[in-house]
Amino acid sequence: MTAATETDRALVDRVAKGDRAAVRLLFMRHHARIYRFVARQTGSEMMADDIANEVFLELWRQAPGFEGRSEVSTWLLGIARFKALSLLRKKKEDWIDDEAAAAVPDSADTPEIVTMKEDKAAALRRLIDALPEEHRTVIDLAYYQGQSVIEIAEVLDIPVATVKTRMFYARKKLGEALKAAGYDRGWP
């Protein structure tokens, strides 16, 4: 089995045995995703960078106790969420402007379509940021991190039914807010 095909769980087993190369492989696979998740949760690139690195130190410490009840990526996102919440309670920092982190436009789109997409994306990000934390986190995990309802429940340590309820109300509030702001829910 090559490093590229080795499963995350197998790599965690290697980390538990003290294999630093396995930590590096897991870092390469998951660092960007964890960084983006924490950056959205905290609004701070500096905090996201620090926390993402701490997650892998925690991986090194906790690998022997990993029971495999969830995917490694879900476990790492749970560690990241806990660390982000802990740090936010302790520290306040200047918030970054999410408009500056807008998506790269599709080169096939006309300038008008690109502008419409950017405006709508910025408005949507502002509306998501205005949601209560419990709804904002569920939306972020589902739509920006690609987590399933079951994985979100594991990361947040809440029942699946609660995740579904929060998703329902978050989507409803976003739809109403988009309509009130004059945006159609469809494309672009």
PDB file of C-alpha atoms in Angstrom:
ATOM      1  CA  MET A   1       0.000   0.000   0.000  1.00  0.00           C
ATOM      2  CA  THR A   2       1.461   3.373  -0.988  1.00  0.00           C
ATOM      3  CA  ALA A   3       1.194   6.516   1.112  1.00  0.00           C
ATOM      4  CA  ALA A   4      -1.355   7.915  -1.354  1.00  0.00           C
ATOM      5  CA  THR A   5      -3.727   4.960  -0.913  1.00  0.00           C
ATOM      6  CA  GLU A   6      -3.197   4.333   2.786  1.00  0.00           C
ATOM      7  CA  THR A   7      -6.384   5.074   4.718  1.00  0.00           C
ATOM      8  CA  ASP A   8      -6.599   7.815   7.289  1.00  0.00           C
ATOM      9  CA  ARG A   9      -7.348   5.216   9.970  1.00  0.00           C
ATOM     10  CA  ALA A  10      -4.211   3.276   9.084  1.00  0.00           C
ATOM     11  CA  LEU A  11      -2.242   6.506   9.308  1.00  0.00           C
ATOM     12  CA  VAL A  12      -3.699   7.242  12.761  1.00  0.00           C
ATOM     13  CA  ASP A  13      -2.603   3.754  13.835  1.00  0.00           C
ATOM     14  CA  ARG A  14       0.893   4.592  12.628  1.00  0.00           C
ATOM     15  CA  VAL A  15       0.793   7.923  14.506  1.00  0.00           C
ATOM     16  CA  ALA A  16      -0.210   6.049  17.659  1.00  0.00           C
ATOM     17  CA  LYS A  17       3.005   4.057  17.271  1.00  0.00           C
ATOM     18  CA  GLY A  18       5.065   7.243  17.036  1.00  0.00           C
ATOM     19  CA  ASP A  19       5.355   7.538  13.238  1.00  0.00           C
ATOM     20  CA  ARG A  20       5.968  11.212  12.417  1.00  0.00           C
ATOM     21  CA  ALA A  21       5.723  10.617   8.669  1.00  0.00           C
ATOM     22  CA  ALA A  22       2.105   9.528   9.182  1.00  0.00           C
ATOM     23  CA  VAL A  23       1.363  12.841  10.932  1.00  0.00           C
ATOM     24  CA  ARG A  24       2.837  14.695   7.959  1.00  0.00           C
ATOM     25  CA  LEU A  25       0.639  12.713   5.542  1.00  0.00           C
ATOM     26  CA  LEU A  26      -2.500  13.428   7.583  1.00  0.00           C
ATOM     27  CA  PHE A  27      -1.456  17.084   7.776  1.00  0.00           C
ATOM     28  CA  MET A  28      -1.141  17.281   3.977  1.00  0.00           C
ATOM     29  CA  ARG A  29      -4.558  15.639   3.526  1.00  0.00           C
ATOM     30  CA  HIS A  30      -6.552  17.593   6.101  1.00  0.00           C
ATOM     31  CA  HIS A  31      -4.813  20.866   6.988  1.00  0.00           C
ATOM     32  CA  ALA A  32      -6.526  23.034   4.348  1.00  0.00           C
ATOM     33  CA  ARG A  33     -10.000  21.773   5.236  1.00  0.00           C
ATOM     34  CA  ILE A  34      -9.430  22.308   8.962  1.00  0.00           C
ATOM     35  CA  TYR A  35      -7.939  25.744   8.341  1.00  0.00           C
ATOM     36  CA  ARG A  36     -10.960  26.836   6.249  1.00  0.00           C
ATOM     37  CA  PHE A  37     -13.403  25.473   8.833  1.00  0.00           C
ATOM     38  CA  VAL A  38     -11.699  27.297  11.710  1.00  0.00           C
ATOM     39  CA  ALA A  39     -11.310  30.500   9.674  1.00  0.00           C
ATOM     40  CA  ARG A  40     -15.059  30.529   9.085  1.00  0.00           C
ATOM     41  CA  GLN A  41     -15.813  29.757  12.725  1.00  0.00           C
ATOM     42  CA  THR A  42     -13.483  32.377  14.171  1.00  0.00           C
ATOM     43  CA  GLY A  43     -13.308  34.955  11.406  1.00  0.00           C
ATOM     44  CA  SER A  44      -9.558  35.101  11.952  1.00  0.00           C
ATOM     45  CA  GLU A  45      -6.884  33.785   9.627  1.00  0.00           C
ATOM     46  CA  MET A  46      -4.270  34.022  12.379  1.00  0.00           C
ATOM     47  CA  MET A  47      -6.378  32.009  14.821  1.00  0.00           C
ATOM     48  CA  ALA A  48      -7.217  29.501  12.079  1.00  0.00           C
ATOM     49  CA  ASP A  49      -3.554  28.921  11.316  1.00  0.00           C
ATOM     50  CA  ASP A  50      -2.663  28.456  15.002  1.00  0.00           C
ATOM     51  CA  ILE A  51      -5.611  26.164  15.722  1.00  0.00           C
ATOM     52  CA  ALA A  52      -5.115  24.070  12.571  1.00  0.00           C
ATOM     53  CA  ASN A  53      -1.537  23.408  13.664  1.00  0.00           C
ATOM     54  CA  GLU A  54      -2.668  22.627  17.228  1.00  0.00           C
ATOM     55  CA  VAL A  55      -5.125  20.065  15.864  1.00  0.00           C
ATOM     56  CA  PHE A  56      -2.219  18.028  14.524  1.00  0.00           C
ATOM     57  CA  LEU A  57      -0.346  18.295  17.818  1.00  0.00           C
ATOM     58  CA  GLU A  58      -3.518  16.994  19.457  1.00  0.00           C
ATOM     59  CA  LEU A  59      -3.654  14.208  16.859  1.00  0.00           C
ATOM     60  CA  TRP A  60      -0.139  13.206  17.936  1.00  0.00           C
ATOM     61  CA  ARG A  61      -1.230  13.154  21.606  1.00  0.00           C
ATOM     62  CA  GLN A  62      -4.631  11.486  21.138  1.00  0.00           C
ATOM     63  CA  ALA A  63      -3.888   8.972  18.374  1.00  0.00           C
ATOM     64  CA  PRO A  64      -3.440   6.043  20.805  1.00  0.00           C
ATOM     65  CA  GLY A  65      -6.965   6.688  22.123  1.00  0.00           C
ATOM     66  CA  PHE A  66      -8.669   7.015  18.723  1.00  0.00           C
ATOM     67  CA  GLU A  67     -11.430   4.395  18.692  1.00  0.00           C
ATOM     68  CA  GLY A  68     -12.472   4.755  15.072  1.00  0.00           C
ATOM     69  CA  ARG A  69     -16.125   5.446  15.873  1.00  0.00           C
ATOM     70  CA  SER A  70     -16.059   8.251  13.274  1.00  0.00           C
ATOM     71  CA  GLU A  71     -14.061   9.136  10.205  1.00  0.00           C
ATOM     72  CA  VAL A  72     -10.669  10.668  10.921  1.00  0.00           C
ATOM     73  CA  SER A  73     -11.700  13.889   9.154  1.00  0.00           C
ATOM     74  CA  THR A  74     -14.767  14.173  11.403  1.00  0.00           C
ATOM     75  CA  TRP A  75     -12.646  13.543  14.487  1.00  0.00           C
ATOM     76  CA  LEU A  76     -10.145  16.222  13.436  1.00  0.00           C
ATOM     77  CA  LEU A  77     -12.939  18.745  12.720  1.00  0.00           C
ATOM     78  CA  GLY A  78     -14.352  18.026  16.185  1.00  0.00           C
ATOM     79  CA  ILE A  79     -10.969  18.764  17.755  1.00  0.00           C
ATOM     80  CA  ALA A  80     -10.734  21.950  15.667  1.00  0.00           C
ATOM     81  CA  ARG A  81     -14.207  23.090  16.719  1.00  0.00           C
ATOM     82  CA  PHE A  82     -13.455  22.515  20.401  1.00  0.00           C
ATOM     83  CA  LYS A  83     -10.156  24.396  20.155  1.00  0.00           C
ATOM     84  CA  ALA A  84     -11.776  27.283  18.241  1.00  0.00           C
ATOM     85  CA  LEU A  85     -14.584  27.647  20.778  1.00  0.00           C
ATOM     86  CA  SER A  86     -12.109  27.507  23.655  1.00  0.00           C
ATOM     87  CA  LEU A  87      -9.884  30.151  22.096  1.00  0.00           C
ATOM     88  CA  LEU A  88     -12.819  32.421  21.231  1.00  0.00           C
ATOM     89  CA  ARG A  89     -13.906  32.360  24.844  1.00  0.00           C
ATOM     90  CA  LYS A  90     -10.436  33.467  25.909  1.00  0.00           C
ATOM     91  CA  LYS A  91      -9.425  35.875  23.188  1.00  0.00           C
ATOM     92  CA  LYS A  92     -10.975  38.584  21.057  1.00  0.00           C
ATOM     93  CA  GLU A  93      -9.300  39.609  17.842  1.00  0.00           C
ATOM     94  CA  ASP A  94      -9.995  41.742  14.800  1.00  0.00           C
ATOM     95  CA  TRP A  95     -12.366  39.961  12.452  1.00  0.00           C
ATOM     96  CA  ILE A  96     -11.390  39.456   8.830  1.00  0.00           C
ATOM     97  CA  ASP A  97     -13.614  40.650   6.056  1.00  0.00           C
ATOM     98  CA  ASP A  98     -15.179  37.618   4.341  1.00  0.00           C
ATOM     99  CA  GLU A  99     -15.794  39.695   1.227  1.00  0.00           C
ATOM    100  CA  ALA A 100     -12.035  39.685   0.691  1.00  0.00           C
ATOM    101  CA  ALA A 101     -12.175  35.873   0.664  1.00  0.00           C
ATOM    102  CA  ALA A 102     -14.758  35.699  -2.144  1.00  0.00           C
ATOM    103  CA  ALA A 103     -14.562  32.776  -4.539  1.00  0.00           C
ATOM    104  CA  VAL A 104     -12.457  32.996  -7.694  1.00  0.00           C
ATOM    105  CA  PRO A 105     -14.838  33.677 -10.556  1.00  0.00           C
ATOM    106  CA  ASP A 106     -15.390  31.106 -13.282  1.00  0.00           C
ATOM    107  CA  SER A 107     -13.458  32.301 -16.335  1.00  0.00           C
ATOM    108  CA  ALA A 108     -16.330  31.186 -18.594  1.00  0.00           C
ATOM    109  CA  ASP A 109     -18.747  33.626 -16.952  1.00  0.00           C
ATOM    110  CA  THR A 110     -19.321  37.103 -18.275  1.00  0.00           C
ATOM    111  CA  PRO A 111     -18.231  40.014 -16.082  1.00  0.00           C
ATOM    112  CA  GLU A 112     -21.892  40.711 -15.270  1.00  0.00           C
ATOM    113  CA  ILE A 113     -22.483  37.139 -14.092  1.00  0.00           C
ATOM    114  CA  VAL A 114     -19.255  37.198 -12.071  1.00  0.00           C
ATOM    115  CA  THR A 115     -20.344  40.421 -10.368  1.00  0.00           C
ATOM    116  CA  MET A 116     -23.803  39.015  -9.662  1.00  0.00           C
ATOM    117  CA  LYS A 117     -22.282  35.856  -8.161  1.00  0.00           C
ATOM    118  CA  GLU A 118     -19.827  37.838  -6.043  1.00  0.00           C
ATOM    119  CA  ASP A 119     -22.555  40.141  -4.760  1.00  0.00           C
ATOM    120  CA  LYS A 120     -24.828  37.251  -3.929  1.00  0.00           C
ATOM    121  CA  ALA A 121     -22.000  35.238  -2.315  1.00  0.00           C
ATOM    122  CA  ALA A 122     -20.985  38.213  -0.163  1.00  0.00           C
ATOM    123  CA  ALA A 123     -24.606  38.821   0.813  1.00  0.00           C
ATOM    124  CA  LEU A 124     -25.090  35.138   1.598  1.00  0.00           C
ATOM    125  CA  ARG A 125     -21.922  35.085   3.737  1.00  0.00           C
ATOM    126  CA  ARG A 126     -23.162  38.161   5.654  1.00  0.00           C
ATOM    127  CA  LEU A 127     -26.546  36.518   6.157  1.00  0.00           C
ATOM    128  CA  ILE A 128     -24.905  33.277   7.324  1.00  0.00           C
ATOM    129  CA  ASP A 129     -22.712  35.255   9.725  1.00  0.00           C
ATOM    130  CA  ALA A 130     -25.843  36.894  11.122  1.00  0.00           C
ATOM    131  CA  LEU A 131     -27.403  33.507  11.981  1.00  0.00           C
ATOM    132  CA  PRO A 132     -27.231  32.258  15.544  1.00  0.00           C
ATOM    133  CA  GLU A 133     -24.002  30.331  16.180  1.00  0.00           C
ATOM    134  CA  GLU A 134     -25.746  26.950  16.321  1.00  0.00           C
ATOM    135  CA  HIS A 135     -27.298  27.471  12.876  1.00  0.00           C
ATOM    136  CA  ARG A 136     -24.172  29.056  11.385  1.00  0.00           C
ATOM    137  CA  THR A 137     -22.009  26.102  12.472  1.00  0.00           C
ATOM    138  CA  VAL A 138     -24.383  23.515  10.983  1.00  0.00           C
ATOM    139  CA  ILE A 139     -24.528  25.405   7.669  1.00  0.00           C
ATOM    140  CA  ASP A 140     -20.741  25.705   7.581  1.00  0.00           C
ATOM    141  CA  LEU A 141     -20.166  22.020   8.284  1.00  0.00           C
ATOM    142  CA  ALA A 142     -22.770  20.900   5.742  1.00  0.00           C
ATOM    143  CA  TYR A 143     -22.185  23.266   2.842  1.00  0.00           C
ATOM    144  CA  TYR A 144     -18.596  24.421   3.218  1.00  0.00           C
ATOM    145  CA  GLN A 145     -17.068  21.290   4.766  1.00  0.00           C
ATOM    146  CA  GLY A 146     -19.245  18.720   2.995  1.00  0.00           C
ATOM    147  CA  GLN A 147     -20.122  16.850   6.178  1.00  0.00           C
ATOM    148  CA  SER A 148     -23.156  14.557   6.354  1.00  0.00           C
ATOM    149  CA  VAL A 149     -25.862  15.004   8.978  1.00  0.00           C
ATOM    150  CA  ILE A 150     -24.413  12.082  10.938  1.00  0.00           C
ATOM    151  CA  GLU A 151     -20.902  13.541  10.784  1.00  0.00           C
ATOM    152  CA  ILE A 152     -22.181  16.961  11.884  1.00  0.00           C
ATOM    153  CA  ALA A 153     -23.903  15.313  14.843  1.00  0.00           C
ATOM    154  CA  GLU A 154     -20.599  13.677  15.784  1.00  0.00           C
ATOM    155  CA  VAL A 155     -18.571  16.886  15.413  1.00  0.00           C
ATOM    156  CA  LEU A 156     -21.052  18.919  17.468  1.00  0.00           C
ATOM    157  CA  ASP A 157     -21.854  16.067  19.878  1.00  0.00           C
ATOM    158  CA  ILE A 158     -25.615  16.491  19.407  1.00  0.00           C
ATOM    159  CA  PRO A 159     -28.387  14.156  18.205  1.00  0.00           C
ATOM    160  CA  VAL A 160     -28.967  13.740  14.452  1.00  0.00           C
ATOM    161  CA  ALA A 161     -32.533  15.034  14.877  1.00  0.00           C
ATOM    162  CA  THR A 162     -31.157  18.257  16.363  1.00  0.00           C
ATOM    163  CA  VAL A 163     -28.851  18.704  13.367  1.00  0.00           C
ATOM    164  CA  LYS A 164     -31.812  18.248  11.001  1.00  0.00           C
ATOM    165  CA  THR A 165     -33.914  20.748  12.951  1.00  0.00           C
ATOM    166  CA  ARG A 166     -31.113  23.314  12.971  1.00  0.00           C
ATOM    167  CA  MET A 167     -30.571  22.816   9.231  1.00  0.00           C
ATOM    168  CA  PHE A 168     -34.278  23.307   8.557  1.00  0.00           C
ATOM    169  CA  TYR A 169     -34.474  26.554  10.516  1.00  0.00           C
ATOM    170  CA  ALA A 170     -31.144  27.851   9.203  1.00  0.00           C
ATOM    171  CA  ARG A 171     -32.191  27.287   5.580  1.00  0.00           C
ATOM    172  CA  LYS A 172     -35.589  28.829   6.247  1.00  0.00           C
ATOM    173  CA  LYS A 173     -34.028  31.928   7.835  1.00  0.00           C
ATOM    174  CA  LEU A 174     -31.498  32.231   5.006  1.00  0.00           C
ATOM    175  CA  GLY A 175     -34.235  31.944   2.376  1.00  0.00           C
ATOM    176  CA  GLU A 176     -36.308  34.628   4.071  1.00  0.00           C
ATOM    177  CA  ALA A 177     -33.292  36.891   4.517  1.00  0.00           C
ATOM    178  CA  LEU A 178     -32.233  36.471   0.870  1.00  0.00           C
ATOM    179  CA  LYS A 179     -35.743  37.297  -0.304  1.00  0.00           C
ATOM    180  CA  ALA A 180     -35.906  40.340   1.983  1.00  0.00           C
ATOM    181  CA  ALA A 181     -32.530  41.489   0.616  1.00  0.00           C
ATOM    182  CA  GLY A 182     -33.882  41.219  -2.933  1.00  0.00           C
ATOM    183  CA  TYR A 183     -32.018  38.090  -4.024  1.00  0.00           C
ATOM    184  CA  ASP A 184     -33.595  35.210  -5.892  1.00  0.00           C
ATOM    185  CA  ARG A 185     -32.793  31.848  -4.243  1.00  0.00           C
ATOM    186  CA  GLY A 186     -31.713  30.378  -7.578  1.00  0.00           C
ATOM    187  CA  TRP A 187     -28.677  30.948  -9.748  1.00  0.00           C
ATOM    188  CA  PRO A 188     -26.488  32.996  -9.851  1.00  0.00           C
TER     189      PRO A 188
END
